[in-house]
Tab-separated table of C-alpha atoms in Angstrom:
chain	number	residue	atom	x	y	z
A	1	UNK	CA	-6.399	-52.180	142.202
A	2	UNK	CA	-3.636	-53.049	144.399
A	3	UNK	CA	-0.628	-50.558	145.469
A	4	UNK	CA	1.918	-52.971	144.175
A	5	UNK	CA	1.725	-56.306	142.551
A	6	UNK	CA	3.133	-59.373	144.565
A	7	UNK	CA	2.697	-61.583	141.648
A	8	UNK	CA	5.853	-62.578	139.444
A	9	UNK	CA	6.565	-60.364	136.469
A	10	UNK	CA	5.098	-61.475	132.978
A	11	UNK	CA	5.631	-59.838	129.608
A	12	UNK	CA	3.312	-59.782	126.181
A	13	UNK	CA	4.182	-60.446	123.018
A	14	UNK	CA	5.633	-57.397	121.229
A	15	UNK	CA	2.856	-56.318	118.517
A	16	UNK	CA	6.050	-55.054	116.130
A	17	UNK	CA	4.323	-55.372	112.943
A	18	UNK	CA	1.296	-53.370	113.874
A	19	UNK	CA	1.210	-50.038	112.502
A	20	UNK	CA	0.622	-48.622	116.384
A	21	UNK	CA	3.584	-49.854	117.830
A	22	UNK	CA	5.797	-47.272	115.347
A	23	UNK	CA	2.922	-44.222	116.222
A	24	UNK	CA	4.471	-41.286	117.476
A	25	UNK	CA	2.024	-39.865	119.185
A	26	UNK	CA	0.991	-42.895	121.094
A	27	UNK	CA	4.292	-43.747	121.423
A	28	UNK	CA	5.265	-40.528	123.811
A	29	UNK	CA	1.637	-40.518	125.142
A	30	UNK	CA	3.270	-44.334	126.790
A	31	UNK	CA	6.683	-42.227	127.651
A	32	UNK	CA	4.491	-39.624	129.866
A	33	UNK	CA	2.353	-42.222	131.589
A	34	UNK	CA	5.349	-44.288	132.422
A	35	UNK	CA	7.823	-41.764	133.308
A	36	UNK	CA	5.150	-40.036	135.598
A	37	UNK	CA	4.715	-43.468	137.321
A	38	UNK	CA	8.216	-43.854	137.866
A	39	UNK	CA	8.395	-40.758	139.065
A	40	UNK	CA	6.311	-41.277	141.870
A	41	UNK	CA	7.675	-44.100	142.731
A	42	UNK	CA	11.751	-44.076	142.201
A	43	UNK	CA	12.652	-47.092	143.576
A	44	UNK	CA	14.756	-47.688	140.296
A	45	UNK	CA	16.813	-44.678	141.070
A	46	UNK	CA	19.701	-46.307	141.224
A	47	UNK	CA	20.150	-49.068	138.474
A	48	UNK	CA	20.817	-47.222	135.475
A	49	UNK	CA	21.562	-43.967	133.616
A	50	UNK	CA	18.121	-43.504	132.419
A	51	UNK	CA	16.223	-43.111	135.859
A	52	UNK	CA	18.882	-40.088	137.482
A	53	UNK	CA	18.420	-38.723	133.629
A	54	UNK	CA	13.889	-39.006	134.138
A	55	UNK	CA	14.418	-37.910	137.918
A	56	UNK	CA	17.282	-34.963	136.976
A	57	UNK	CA	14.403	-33.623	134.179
A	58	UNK	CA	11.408	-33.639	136.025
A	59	UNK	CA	12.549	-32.080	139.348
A	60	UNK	CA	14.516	-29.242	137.221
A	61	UNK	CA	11.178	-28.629	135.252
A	62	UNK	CA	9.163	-25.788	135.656
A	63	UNK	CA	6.225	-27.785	137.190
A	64	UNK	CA	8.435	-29.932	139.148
A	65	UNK	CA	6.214	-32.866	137.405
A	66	UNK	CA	6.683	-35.126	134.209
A	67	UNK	CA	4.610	-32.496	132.138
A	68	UNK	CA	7.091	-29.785	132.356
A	69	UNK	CA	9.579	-32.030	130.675
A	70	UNK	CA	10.790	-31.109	127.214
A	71	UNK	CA	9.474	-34.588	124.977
A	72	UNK	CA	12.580	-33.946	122.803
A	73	UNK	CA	14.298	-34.725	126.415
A	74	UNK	CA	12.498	-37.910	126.665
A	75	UNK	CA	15.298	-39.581	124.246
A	76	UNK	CA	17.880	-38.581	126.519
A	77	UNK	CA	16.160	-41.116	128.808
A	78	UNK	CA	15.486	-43.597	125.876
A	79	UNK	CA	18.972	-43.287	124.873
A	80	UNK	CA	20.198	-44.287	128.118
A	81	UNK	CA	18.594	-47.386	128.504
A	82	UNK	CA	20.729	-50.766	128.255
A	83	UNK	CA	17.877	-52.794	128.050
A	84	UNK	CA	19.263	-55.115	131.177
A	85	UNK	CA	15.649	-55.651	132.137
A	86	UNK	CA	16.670	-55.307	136.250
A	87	UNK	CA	13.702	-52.919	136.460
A	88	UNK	CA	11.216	-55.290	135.367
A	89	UNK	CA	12.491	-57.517	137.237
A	90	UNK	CA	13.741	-56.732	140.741
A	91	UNK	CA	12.422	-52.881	141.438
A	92	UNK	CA	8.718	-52.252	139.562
A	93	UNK	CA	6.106	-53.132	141.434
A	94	UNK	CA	3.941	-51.854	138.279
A	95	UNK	CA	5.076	-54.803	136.188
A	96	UNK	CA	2.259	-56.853	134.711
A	97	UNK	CA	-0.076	-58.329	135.931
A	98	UNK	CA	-0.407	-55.438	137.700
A	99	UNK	CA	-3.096	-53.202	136.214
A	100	UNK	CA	-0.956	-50.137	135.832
A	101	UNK	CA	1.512	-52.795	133.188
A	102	UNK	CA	4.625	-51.020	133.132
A	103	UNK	CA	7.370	-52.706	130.680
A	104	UNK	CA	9.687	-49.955	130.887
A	105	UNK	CA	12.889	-51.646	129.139
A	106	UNK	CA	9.960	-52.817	126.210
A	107	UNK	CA	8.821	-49.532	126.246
A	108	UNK	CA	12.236	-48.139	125.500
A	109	UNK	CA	12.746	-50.517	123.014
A	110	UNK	CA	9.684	-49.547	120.812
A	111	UNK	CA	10.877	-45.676	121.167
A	112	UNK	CA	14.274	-47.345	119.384
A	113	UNK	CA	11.944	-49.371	116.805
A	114	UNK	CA	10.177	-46.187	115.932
A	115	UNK	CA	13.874	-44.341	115.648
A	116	UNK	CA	14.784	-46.876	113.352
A	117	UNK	CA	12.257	-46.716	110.913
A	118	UNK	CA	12.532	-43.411	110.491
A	119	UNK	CA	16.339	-43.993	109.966
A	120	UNK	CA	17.608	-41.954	112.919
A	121	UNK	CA	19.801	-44.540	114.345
A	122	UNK	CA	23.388	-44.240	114.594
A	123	UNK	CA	25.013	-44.955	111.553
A	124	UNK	CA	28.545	-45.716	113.028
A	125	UNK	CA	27.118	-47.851	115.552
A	126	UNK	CA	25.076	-49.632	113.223
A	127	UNK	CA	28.544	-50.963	111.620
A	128	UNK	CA	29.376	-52.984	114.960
A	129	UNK	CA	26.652	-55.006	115.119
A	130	UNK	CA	27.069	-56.543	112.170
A	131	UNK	CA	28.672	-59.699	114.129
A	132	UNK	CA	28.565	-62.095	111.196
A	133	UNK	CA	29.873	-59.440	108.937
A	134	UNK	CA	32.714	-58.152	111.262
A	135	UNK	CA	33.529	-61.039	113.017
A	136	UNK	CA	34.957	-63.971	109.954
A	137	UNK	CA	37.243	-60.701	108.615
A	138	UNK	CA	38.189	-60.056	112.241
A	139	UNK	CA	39.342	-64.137	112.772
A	140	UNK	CA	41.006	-63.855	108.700
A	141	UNK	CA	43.126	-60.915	110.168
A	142	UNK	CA	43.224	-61.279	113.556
A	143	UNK	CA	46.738	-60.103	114.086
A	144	UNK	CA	46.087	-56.793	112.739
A	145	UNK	CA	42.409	-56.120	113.852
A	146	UNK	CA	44.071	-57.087	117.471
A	147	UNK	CA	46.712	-54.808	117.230
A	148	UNK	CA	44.348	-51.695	115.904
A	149	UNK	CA	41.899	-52.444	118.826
A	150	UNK	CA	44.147	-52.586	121.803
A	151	UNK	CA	43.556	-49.446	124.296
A	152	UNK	CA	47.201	-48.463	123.796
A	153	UNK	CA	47.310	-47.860	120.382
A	154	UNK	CA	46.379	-44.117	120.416
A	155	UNK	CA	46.532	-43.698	116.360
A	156	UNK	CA	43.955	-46.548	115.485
A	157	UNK	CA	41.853	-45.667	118.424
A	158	UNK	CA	41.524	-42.466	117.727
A	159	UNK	CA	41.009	-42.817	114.042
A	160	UNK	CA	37.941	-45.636	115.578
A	161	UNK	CA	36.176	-43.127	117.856
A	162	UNK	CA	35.886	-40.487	114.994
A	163	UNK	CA	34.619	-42.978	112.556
A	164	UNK	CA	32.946	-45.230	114.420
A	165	UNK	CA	31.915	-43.521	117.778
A	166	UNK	CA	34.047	-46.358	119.994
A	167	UNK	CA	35.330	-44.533	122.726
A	168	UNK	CA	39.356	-44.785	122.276
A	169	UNK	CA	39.759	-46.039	126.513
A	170	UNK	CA	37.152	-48.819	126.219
A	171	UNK	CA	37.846	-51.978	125.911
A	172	UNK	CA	37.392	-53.989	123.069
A	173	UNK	CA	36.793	-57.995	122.952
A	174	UNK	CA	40.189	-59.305	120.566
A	175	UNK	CA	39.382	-61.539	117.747
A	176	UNK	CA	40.272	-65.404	117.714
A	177	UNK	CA	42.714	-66.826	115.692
A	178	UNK	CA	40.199	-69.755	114.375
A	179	UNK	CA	36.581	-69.852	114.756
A	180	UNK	CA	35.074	-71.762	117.229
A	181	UNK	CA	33.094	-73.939	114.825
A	182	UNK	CA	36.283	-74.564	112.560
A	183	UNK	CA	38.235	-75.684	116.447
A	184	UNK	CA	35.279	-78.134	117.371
A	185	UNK	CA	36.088	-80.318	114.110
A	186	UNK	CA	39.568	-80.331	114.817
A	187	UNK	CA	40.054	-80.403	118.242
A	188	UNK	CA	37.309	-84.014	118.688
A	189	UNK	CA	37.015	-85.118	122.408
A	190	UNK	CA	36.522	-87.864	124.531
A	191	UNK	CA	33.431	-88.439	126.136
A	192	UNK	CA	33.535	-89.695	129.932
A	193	UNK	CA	31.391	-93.398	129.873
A	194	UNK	CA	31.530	-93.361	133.236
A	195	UNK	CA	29.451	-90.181	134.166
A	196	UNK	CA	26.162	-90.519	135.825
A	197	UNK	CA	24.543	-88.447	133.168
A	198	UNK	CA	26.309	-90.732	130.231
A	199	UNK	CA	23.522	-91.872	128.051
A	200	UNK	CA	20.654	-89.694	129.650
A	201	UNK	CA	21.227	-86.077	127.978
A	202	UNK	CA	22.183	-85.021	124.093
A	203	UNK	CA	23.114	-81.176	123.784
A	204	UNK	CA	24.173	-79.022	121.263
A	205	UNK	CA	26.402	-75.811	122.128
A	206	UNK	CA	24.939	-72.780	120.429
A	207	UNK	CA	28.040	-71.024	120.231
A	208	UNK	CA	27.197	-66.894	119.682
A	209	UNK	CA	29.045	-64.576	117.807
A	210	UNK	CA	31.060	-64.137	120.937
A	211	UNK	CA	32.463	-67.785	120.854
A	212	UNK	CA	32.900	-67.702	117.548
A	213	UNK	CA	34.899	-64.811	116.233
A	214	UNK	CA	35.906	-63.682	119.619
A	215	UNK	CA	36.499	-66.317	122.793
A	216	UNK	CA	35.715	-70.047	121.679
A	217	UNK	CA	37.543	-71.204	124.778
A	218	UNK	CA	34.069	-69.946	126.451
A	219	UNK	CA	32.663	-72.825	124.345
A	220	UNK	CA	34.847	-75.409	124.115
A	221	UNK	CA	35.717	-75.183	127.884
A	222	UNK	CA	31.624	-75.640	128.337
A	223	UNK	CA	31.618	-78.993	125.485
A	224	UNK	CA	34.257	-80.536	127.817
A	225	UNK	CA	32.897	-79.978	131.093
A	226	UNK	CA	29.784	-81.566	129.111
A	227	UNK	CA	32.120	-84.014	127.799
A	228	UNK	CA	33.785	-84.955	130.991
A	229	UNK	CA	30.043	-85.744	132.716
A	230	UNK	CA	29.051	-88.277	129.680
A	231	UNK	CA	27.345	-85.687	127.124
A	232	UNK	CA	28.980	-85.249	123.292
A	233	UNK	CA	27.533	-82.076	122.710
A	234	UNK	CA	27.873	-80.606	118.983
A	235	UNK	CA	29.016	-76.841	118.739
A	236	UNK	CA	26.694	-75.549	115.773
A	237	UNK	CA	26.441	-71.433	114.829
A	238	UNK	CA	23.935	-70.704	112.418
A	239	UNK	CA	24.278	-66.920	113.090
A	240	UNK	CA	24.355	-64.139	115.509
A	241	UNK	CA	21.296	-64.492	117.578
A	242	UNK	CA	19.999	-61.187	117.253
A	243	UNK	CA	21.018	-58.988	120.366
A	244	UNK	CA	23.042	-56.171	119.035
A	245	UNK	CA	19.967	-55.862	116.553
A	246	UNK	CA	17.521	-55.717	119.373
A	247	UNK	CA	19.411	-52.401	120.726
A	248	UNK	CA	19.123	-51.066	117.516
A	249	UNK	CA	15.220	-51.722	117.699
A	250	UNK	CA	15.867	-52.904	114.096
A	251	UNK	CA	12.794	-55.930	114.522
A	252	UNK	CA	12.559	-57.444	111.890
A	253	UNK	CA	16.208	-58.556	111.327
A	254	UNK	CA	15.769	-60.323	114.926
A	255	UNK	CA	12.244	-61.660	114.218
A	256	UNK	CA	14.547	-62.959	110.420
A	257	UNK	CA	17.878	-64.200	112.894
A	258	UNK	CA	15.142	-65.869	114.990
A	259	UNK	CA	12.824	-67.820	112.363
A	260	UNK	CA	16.134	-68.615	110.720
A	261	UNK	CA	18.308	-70.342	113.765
A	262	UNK	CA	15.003	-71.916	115.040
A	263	UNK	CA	14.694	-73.624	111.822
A	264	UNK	CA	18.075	-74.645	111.772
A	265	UNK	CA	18.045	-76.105	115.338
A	266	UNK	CA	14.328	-77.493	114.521
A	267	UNK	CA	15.702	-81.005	114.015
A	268	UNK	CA	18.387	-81.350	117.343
A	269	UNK	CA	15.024	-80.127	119.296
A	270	UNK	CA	12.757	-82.746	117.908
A	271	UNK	CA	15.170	-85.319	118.325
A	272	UNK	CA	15.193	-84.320	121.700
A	273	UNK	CA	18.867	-82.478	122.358
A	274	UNK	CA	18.915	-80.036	124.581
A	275	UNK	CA	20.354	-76.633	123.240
A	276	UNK	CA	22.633	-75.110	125.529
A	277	UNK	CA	24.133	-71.217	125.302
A	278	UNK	CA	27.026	-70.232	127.512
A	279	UNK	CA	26.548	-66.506	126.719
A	280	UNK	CA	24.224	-64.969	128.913
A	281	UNK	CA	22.418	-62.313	126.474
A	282	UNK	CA	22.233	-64.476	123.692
A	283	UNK	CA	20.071	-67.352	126.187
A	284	UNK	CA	17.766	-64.471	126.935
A	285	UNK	CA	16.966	-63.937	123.659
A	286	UNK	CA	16.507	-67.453	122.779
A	287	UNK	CA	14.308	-68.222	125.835
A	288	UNK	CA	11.899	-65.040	126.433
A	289	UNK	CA	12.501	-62.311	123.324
A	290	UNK	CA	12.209	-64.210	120.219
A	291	UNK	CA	9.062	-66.150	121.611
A	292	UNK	CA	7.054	-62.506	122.461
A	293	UNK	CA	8.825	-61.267	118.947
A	294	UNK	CA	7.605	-64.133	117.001
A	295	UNK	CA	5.104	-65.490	118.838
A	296	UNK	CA	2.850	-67.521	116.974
A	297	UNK	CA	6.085	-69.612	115.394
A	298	UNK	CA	6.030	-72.622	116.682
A	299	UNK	CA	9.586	-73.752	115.929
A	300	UNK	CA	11.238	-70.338	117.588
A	301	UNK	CA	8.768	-71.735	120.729
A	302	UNK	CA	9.880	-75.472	120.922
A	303	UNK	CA	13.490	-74.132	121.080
A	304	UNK	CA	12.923	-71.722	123.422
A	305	UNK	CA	11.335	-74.293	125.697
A	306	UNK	CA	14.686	-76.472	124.900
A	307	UNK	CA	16.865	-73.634	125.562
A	308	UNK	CA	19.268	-73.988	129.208
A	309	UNK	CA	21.827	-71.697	130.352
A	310	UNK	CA	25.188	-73.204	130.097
A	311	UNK	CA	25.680	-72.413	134.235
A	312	UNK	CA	21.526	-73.605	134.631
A	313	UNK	CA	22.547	-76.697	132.603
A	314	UNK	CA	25.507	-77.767	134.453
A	315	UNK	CA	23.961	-77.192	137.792
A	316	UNK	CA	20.260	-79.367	136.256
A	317	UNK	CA	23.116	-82.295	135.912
A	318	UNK	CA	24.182	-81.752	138.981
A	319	UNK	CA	20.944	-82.052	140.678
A	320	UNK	CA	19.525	-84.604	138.566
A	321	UNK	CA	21.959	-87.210	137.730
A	322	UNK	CA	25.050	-85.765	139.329
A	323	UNK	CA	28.600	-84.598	138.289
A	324	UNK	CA	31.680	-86.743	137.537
A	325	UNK	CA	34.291	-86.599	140.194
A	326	UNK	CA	37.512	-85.264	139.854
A	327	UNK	CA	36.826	-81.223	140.498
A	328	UNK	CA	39.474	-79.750	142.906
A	329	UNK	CA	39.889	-76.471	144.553
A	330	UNK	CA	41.154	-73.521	143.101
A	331	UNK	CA	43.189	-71.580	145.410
A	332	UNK	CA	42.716	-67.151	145.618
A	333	UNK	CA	39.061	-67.681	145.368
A	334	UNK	CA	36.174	-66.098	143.001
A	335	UNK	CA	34.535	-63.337	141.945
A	336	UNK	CA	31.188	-64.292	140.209
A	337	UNK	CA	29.447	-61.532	138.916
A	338	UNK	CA	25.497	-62.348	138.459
A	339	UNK	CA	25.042	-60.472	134.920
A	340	UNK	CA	21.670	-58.817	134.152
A	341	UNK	CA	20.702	-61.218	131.420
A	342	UNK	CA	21.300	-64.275	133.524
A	343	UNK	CA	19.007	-62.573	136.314
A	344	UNK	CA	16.608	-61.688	133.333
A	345	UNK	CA	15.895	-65.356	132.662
A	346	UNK	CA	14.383	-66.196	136.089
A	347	UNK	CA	16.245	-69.244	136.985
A	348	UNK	CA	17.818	-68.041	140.140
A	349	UNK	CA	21.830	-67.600	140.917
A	350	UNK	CA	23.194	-70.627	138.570
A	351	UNK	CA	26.244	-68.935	138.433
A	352	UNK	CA	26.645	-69.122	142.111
A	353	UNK	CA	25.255	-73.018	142.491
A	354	UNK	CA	27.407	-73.488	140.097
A	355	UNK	CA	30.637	-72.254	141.851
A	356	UNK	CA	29.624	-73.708	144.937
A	357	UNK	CA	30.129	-77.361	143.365
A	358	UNK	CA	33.914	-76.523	143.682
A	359	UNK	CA	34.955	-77.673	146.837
A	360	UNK	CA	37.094	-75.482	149.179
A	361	UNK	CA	36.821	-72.581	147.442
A	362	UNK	CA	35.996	-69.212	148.267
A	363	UNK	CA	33.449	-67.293	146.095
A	364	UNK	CA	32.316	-63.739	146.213
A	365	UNK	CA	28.854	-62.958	144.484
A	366	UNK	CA	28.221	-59.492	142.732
A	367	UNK	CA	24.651	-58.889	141.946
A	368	UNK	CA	24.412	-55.457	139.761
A	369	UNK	CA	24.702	-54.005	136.359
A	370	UNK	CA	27.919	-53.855	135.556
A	371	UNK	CA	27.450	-50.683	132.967
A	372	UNK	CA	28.513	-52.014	129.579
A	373	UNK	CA	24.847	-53.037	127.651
A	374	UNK	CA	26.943	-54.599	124.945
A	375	UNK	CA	27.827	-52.155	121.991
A	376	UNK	CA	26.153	-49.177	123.891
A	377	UNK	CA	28.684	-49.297	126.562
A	378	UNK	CA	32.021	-48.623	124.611
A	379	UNK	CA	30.352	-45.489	122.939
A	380	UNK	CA	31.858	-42.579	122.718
A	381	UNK	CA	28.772	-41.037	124.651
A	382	UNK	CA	28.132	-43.860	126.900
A	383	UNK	CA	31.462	-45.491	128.106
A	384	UNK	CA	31.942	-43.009	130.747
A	385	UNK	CA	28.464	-43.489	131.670
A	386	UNK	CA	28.516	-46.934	131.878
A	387	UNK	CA	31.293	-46.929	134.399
A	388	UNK	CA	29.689	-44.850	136.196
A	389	UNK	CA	27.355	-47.191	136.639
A	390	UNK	CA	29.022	-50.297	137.237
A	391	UNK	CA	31.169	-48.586	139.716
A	392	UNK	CA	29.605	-50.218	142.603
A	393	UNK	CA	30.409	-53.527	141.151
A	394	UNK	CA	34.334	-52.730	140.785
A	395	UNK	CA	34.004	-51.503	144.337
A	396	UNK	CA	32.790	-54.862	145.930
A	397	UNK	CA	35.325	-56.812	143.325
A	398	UNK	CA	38.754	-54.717	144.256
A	399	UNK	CA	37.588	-55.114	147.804
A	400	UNK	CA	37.053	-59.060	146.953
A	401	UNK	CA	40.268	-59.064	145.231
A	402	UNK	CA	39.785	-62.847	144.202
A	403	UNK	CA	42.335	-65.255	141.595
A	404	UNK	CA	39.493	-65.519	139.265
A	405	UNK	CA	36.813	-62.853	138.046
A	406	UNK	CA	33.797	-64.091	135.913
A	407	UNK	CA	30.310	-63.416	134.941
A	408	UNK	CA	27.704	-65.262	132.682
A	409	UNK	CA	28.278	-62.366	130.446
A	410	UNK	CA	31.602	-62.317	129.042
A	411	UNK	CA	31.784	-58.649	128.066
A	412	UNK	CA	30.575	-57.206	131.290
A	413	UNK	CA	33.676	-59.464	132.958
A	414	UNK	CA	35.768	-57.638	130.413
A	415	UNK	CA	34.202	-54.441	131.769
A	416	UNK	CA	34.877	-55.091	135.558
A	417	UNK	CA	38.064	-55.964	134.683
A	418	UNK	CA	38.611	-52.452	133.439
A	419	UNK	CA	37.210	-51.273	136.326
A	420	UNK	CA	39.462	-52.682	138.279
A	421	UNK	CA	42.402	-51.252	136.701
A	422	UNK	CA	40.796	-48.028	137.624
A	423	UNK	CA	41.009	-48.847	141.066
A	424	UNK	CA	45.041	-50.441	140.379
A	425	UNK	CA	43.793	-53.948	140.525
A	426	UNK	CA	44.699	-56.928	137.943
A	427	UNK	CA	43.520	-60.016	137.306
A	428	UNK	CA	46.794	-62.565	136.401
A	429	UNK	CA	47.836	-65.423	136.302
A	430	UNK	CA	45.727	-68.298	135.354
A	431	UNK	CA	42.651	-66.403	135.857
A	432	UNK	CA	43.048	-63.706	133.391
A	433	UNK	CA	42.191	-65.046	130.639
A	434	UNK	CA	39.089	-66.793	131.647
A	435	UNK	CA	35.697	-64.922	131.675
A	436	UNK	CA	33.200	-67.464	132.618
A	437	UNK	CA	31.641	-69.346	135.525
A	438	UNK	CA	32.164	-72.580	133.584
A	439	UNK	CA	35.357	-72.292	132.338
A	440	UNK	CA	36.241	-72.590	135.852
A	441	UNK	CA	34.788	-76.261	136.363
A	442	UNK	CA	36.827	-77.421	133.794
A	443	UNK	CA	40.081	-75.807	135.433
A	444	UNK	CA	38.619	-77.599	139.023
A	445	UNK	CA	38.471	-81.022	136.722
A	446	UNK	CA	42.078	-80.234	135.228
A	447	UNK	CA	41.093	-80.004	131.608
């Protein structure tokens, strides 16, 4: 056995329909074998909530060990967890192949499966995940649901944190006036026949919940930087991929979401498109979870396989065939924060190749949660927490104090952003309204 494992981190299939993976007693027998190992180890100590919460318990036990640690305490650990996946992948030398095969976010994940089958989730937080649900009411009466949302409405806020858990001072993404899918039919665009990757590439933009309901400038910004280097990529959304689900641990309606949306995109894969996400989580999902959730479909694995990163595709053009002229420098320079779910898909900093492709132009890289974990991180329970944790992020971006502020993850932007305010820093001017890495190629082309 070695001490640590060298090798790169890989990841089974989740076994969510056996009968074990939902067994209590197994279940916490996993939750003391891992939390002793990360115990004696604590390199993770400072990426999250959920290891100061294991270390805080153990060294205030009675023993001074993991077994004189209440297991009714071990959910204030599971209930920490944002499921980022930065210990699996940058701090545990246990990860498999390494014999000891620690998955500690999977882990977590199956103590949130097992909560949800015996129907102790949240049932106010259960409400905002349902994106497809939420979202086409939120677009019909966007005026309204924007003004109720906004931090400085104390009524509605208020009322929304009794009924719904949201913490009243977090910041909420606002609804769009159209959906994105509705824009892309009547907004058409002119493909560049001059581009050195004309002809070579189709795509299709799969564009989340996010750029649906809530920021389809995310998406349309990404179809005409594709546009502008010779691609006429298609904007499709068949549904919410899945993610706010996955936090839930409610399986099968991601294992449904996935069969469903692989099907859909079945034929744009076999005719050979490439399907490109510009939303960082949702990516993940379509490129490592749903293939170890459904694992023996062979549709949800072709797409996954098809599957780029909107910042990994633009840069693969770049390298490959090369990008059409005409990007200029964007003066007060960058902030690009590396989000967790980018980092999770093992493809390196895009973000930052990406940037790098503007010329003259000063960028600052953040590499670190950023504390929001999607829905847990405006919580009544967790906001607080989660800016705690992305703390040192706001630090290094106030210090940066850059123009523009993005991340492939559009809601932990939003987050740093607030984090910044903490610190009396805004982001105007052109660059306030833009949240990803992308969108600023297509301001350095001028569209």
């Amino acid at each position: 056995m070695s001490e640590g494992s060298l090798d790169a981190p890989t990841r089974h299939p989740l076994k969510w329909r056996d009968e074990d993976f939902y067994n209590e007693d197994k279940i916490f027998a996993e939750l003391e074998r891992v939390f002793d190992l990360c115990h004696g180890c604590r390199r993770c100590f400072n990426l999250c909530d959920s290891f100061p919460r294991l270390f805080d318990l153990v060294d205030e036990s009675p023993t001074g060990e993991v077994d004189g640690v209440a297991k009714a305490d071990y959910w204030k650990v599971v209930d920490a967890c944002t499921l980022c996946d930065l210990c699996f992948m940058t701090k545990c030398p246990y990860v498999p192949p390494h014999e000891w095969d620690l998955d500690f976010p999977h882990l977590m994940l199956r103590a949130r499966a097992l909560q949800f089958k015996q129907g102790k989730t949240n049932k106010k937080q259960d409400k905002l995940t349902k994106m497809d649900s939420n979202g086409p009411l939120g677009v019909k009466f966007s005026g309204l649901a924007n003004w109720a949302s906004r931090r400085e409405n104390g009524l509605t806020r208020s009322i929304m944190e009794m009924t719904h858990d949201v913490h009243k001072d977090a910041e909420l993404p606002t609804f769009a006036k159209k959906k994105c899918s509705d824009r892309a039919k009547a907004e058409p665009i002119e493909v560049n026949a001059s581009a050195p990757a004309h002809g070579k590439r189709k795509a299709v933009i799969y564009a989340s919940c996010f750029g649906e309901y809530n920021d389809p400038d995310i998406v349309m910004d990404t179809r005409a930087v594709l546009a502008k280097n010779g691609i006429a990529a298609e904007i499709v959304y068949p549904e919410c991929c899945g993610m706010p689900q996955l936090e839930q641990g409610d399986m099968a309606s991601v294992a449904n979401k996935a069969k469903t949306i692989a099907k859909t995109l079945k034929p744009y894969v076999d005719d050979g498109f490439d399907i490109v996400v510009p939303v960082a989580s949702c990516a993940l999902m379509l490129k490592f979870e749903w293939p170890l959730i459904e694992p023996d479909d062979e549709n949800v694995k072709a797409l996954s396989t098809a599957t780029y990163d909107a910042t990994q595709y633009v840069v693969d053009i770049a390298e490959k065939e090369g990008l059409a002229d005409g990007l200029k420098p964007l003066s007060g320079g960058i902030t690009a924060h590396i989000a967790c779910h980018a980092r999770a898909q093992n493809m390196g900093r895009k973000a930052q190749e990406l940037l790098k492709l503007i010329p003259e132009t000063q960028t600052t890289v953040i590499e670190r949660c950023s504390g929001h974990g999607g829905s847990w991180g405006v919580t009544k329970e967790f906001f607080e927490v989660g800016m705690k944790v992305g703390g040192p992020v706001f630090r290094d971006a106030a210090k940066a104090d850059s123009a523009y502020v993005v991340s492939e993850c559009p809601l932990a932007r939003d987050q740093i952003v607030q984090g910044l305010e903490r610190k009396d820093k805004k982001v105007e001017g052109p660059g306030k309204a833009l949240r990803h890495p992308v969108q600023l190629i297509a301001r350095a082309y001028g569209l």
